[in-house]
Short mmCIF file of C-alpha atoms in Angstrom, two decimals:
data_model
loop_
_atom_site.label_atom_id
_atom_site.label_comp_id
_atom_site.label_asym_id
_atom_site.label_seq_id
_atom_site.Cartn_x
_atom_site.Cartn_y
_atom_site.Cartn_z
CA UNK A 12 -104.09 -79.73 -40.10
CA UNK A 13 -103.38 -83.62 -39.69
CA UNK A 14 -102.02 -85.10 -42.92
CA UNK A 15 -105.25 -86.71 -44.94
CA UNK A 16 -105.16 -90.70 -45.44
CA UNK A 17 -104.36 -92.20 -48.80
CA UNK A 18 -107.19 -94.52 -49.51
CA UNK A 19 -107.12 -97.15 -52.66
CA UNK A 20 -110.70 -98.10 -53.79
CA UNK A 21 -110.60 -101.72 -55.16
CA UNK A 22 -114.01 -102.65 -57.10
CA UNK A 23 -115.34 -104.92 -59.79
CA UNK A 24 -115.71 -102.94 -62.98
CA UNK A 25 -119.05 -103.28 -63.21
CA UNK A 26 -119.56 -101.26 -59.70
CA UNK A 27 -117.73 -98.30 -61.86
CA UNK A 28 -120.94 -95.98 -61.17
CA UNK A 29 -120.01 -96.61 -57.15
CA UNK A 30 -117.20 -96.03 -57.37
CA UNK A 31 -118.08 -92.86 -58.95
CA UNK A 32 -120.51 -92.24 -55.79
CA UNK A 33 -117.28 -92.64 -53.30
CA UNK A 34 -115.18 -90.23 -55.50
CA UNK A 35 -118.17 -88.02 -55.18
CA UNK A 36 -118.83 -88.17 -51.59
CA UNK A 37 -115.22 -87.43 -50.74
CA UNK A 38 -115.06 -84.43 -53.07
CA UNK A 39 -118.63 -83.05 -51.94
CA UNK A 40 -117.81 -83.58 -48.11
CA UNK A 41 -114.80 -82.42 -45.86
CA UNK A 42 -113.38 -85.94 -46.82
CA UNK A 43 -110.39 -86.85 -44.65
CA UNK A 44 -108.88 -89.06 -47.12
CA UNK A 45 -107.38 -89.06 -50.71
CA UNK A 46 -108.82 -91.08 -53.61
CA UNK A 47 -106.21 -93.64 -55.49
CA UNK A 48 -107.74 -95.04 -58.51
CA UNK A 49 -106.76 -97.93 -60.44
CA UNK A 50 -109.29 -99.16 -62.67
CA UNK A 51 -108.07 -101.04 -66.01
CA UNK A 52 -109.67 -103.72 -67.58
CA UNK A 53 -107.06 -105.15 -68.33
CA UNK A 54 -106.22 -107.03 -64.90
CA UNK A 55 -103.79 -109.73 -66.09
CA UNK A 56 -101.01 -107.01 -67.62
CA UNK A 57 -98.03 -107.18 -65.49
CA UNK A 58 -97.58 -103.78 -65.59
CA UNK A 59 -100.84 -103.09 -64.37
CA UNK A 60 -100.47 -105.17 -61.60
CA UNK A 61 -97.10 -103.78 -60.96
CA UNK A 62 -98.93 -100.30 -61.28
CA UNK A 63 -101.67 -101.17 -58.57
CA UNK A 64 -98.91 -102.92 -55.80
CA UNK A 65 -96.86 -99.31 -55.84
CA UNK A 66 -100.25 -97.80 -55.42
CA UNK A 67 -101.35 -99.88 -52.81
CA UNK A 68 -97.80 -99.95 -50.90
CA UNK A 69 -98.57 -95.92 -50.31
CA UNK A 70 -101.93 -95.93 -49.32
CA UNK A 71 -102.62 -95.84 -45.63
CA UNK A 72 -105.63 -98.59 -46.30
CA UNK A 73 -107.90 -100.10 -49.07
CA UNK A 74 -112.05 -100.43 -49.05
CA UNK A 75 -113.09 -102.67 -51.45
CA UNK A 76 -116.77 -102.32 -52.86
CA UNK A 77 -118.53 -105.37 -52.58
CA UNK A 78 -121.25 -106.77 -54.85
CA UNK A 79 -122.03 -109.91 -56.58
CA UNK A 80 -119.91 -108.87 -59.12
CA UNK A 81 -116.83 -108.98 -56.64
CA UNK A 82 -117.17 -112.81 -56.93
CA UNK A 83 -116.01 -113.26 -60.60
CA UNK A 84 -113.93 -110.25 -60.78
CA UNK A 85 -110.26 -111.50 -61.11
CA UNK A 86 -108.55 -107.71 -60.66
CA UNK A 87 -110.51 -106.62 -57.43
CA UNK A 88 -109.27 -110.10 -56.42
CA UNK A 89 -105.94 -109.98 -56.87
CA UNK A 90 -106.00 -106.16 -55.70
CA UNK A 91 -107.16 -107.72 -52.23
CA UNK A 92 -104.53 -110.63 -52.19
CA UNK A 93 -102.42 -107.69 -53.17
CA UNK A 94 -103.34 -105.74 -50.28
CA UNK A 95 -103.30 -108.44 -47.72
CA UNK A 96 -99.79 -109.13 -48.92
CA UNK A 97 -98.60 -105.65 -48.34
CA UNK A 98 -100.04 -106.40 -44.50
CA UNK A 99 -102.62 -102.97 -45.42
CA UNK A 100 -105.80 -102.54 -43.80
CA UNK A 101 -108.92 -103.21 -45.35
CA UNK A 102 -112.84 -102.53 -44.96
CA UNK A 103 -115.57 -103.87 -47.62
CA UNK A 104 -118.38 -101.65 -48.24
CA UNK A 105 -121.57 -103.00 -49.63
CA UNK A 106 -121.69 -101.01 -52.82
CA UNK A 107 -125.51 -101.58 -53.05
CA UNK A 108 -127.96 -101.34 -50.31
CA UNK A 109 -130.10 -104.67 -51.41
CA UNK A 110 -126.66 -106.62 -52.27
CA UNK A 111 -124.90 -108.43 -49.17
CA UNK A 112 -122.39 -110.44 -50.81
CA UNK A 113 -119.98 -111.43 -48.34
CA UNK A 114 -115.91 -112.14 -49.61
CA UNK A 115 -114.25 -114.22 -47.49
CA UNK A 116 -111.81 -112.73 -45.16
CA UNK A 117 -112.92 -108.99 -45.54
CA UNK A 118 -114.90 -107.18 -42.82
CA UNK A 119 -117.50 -105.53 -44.96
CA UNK A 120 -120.24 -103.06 -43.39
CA UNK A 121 -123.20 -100.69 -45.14
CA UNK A 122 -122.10 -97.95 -46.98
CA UNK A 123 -122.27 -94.84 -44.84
CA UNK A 124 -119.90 -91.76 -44.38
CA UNK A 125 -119.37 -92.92 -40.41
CA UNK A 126 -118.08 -96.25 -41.30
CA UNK A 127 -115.93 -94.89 -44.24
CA UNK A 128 -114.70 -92.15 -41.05
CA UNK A 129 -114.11 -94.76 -38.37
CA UNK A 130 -111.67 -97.06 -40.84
CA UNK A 131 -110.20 -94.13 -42.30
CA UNK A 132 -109.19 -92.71 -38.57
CA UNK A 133 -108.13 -95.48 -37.68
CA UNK A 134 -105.53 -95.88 -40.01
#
């Protein structure tokens, strides 16, 4: 049995409930990755962001769930800065299917269970 991929979920908390959906779907499914989750809303403590960097530095990759509320959320930012920093993969899923928000610099696709596969084997 191959070893399953640590994956940490960075989101805006007001996409909580879709992030919900992506915990769901990889306990209802043969999901061939693990679930790290971070969400505080308190993004500016230190310790939370020390927290998050040691969380990120063992997973294998990061999707970020994109919205419009991506664009004014300061901890999914950082979490993405983070992740860049620690040179770690990343996809962008639209968390909504009449939301395309793009963020600059992340490859973000539609939210289905063969593009969460594809990035998560390919890690």
């Amino acid at each position: 049995m191959t070893r399953k991929k640590v994956i940490f979920i960075a989101f805006a908390i007001e996409d909580e409930r879709s992030r919900d959906f992506l915990k769901g779907q990889s306990l209802n499914t043969n999901s061939p990755f693990e679930y790290i989750d971070m969400s505080v809303k308190e993004a500016y403590v230190s310790e939370w962001k020390e927290k998050v960097r040691a969380r990120i530095k063992r997973s294998d990759g990061v999707i970020v769930l994109v919205s419009k509320n991506s664009l004014s959320s300061s901890g999914q930012k950082w979490e993405i800065q983070c992740a860049r920093e620690e040179g770690k993969r990343i996809l962008g899923i639209y968390a909504y299917k009449d939301d395309r928000t793009n963020i600059v610099g992340v490859n973000t696709k539609v939210w289905t269970w063969e593009n969460i596969r594809v990035f998560i084997d390919s890690l």
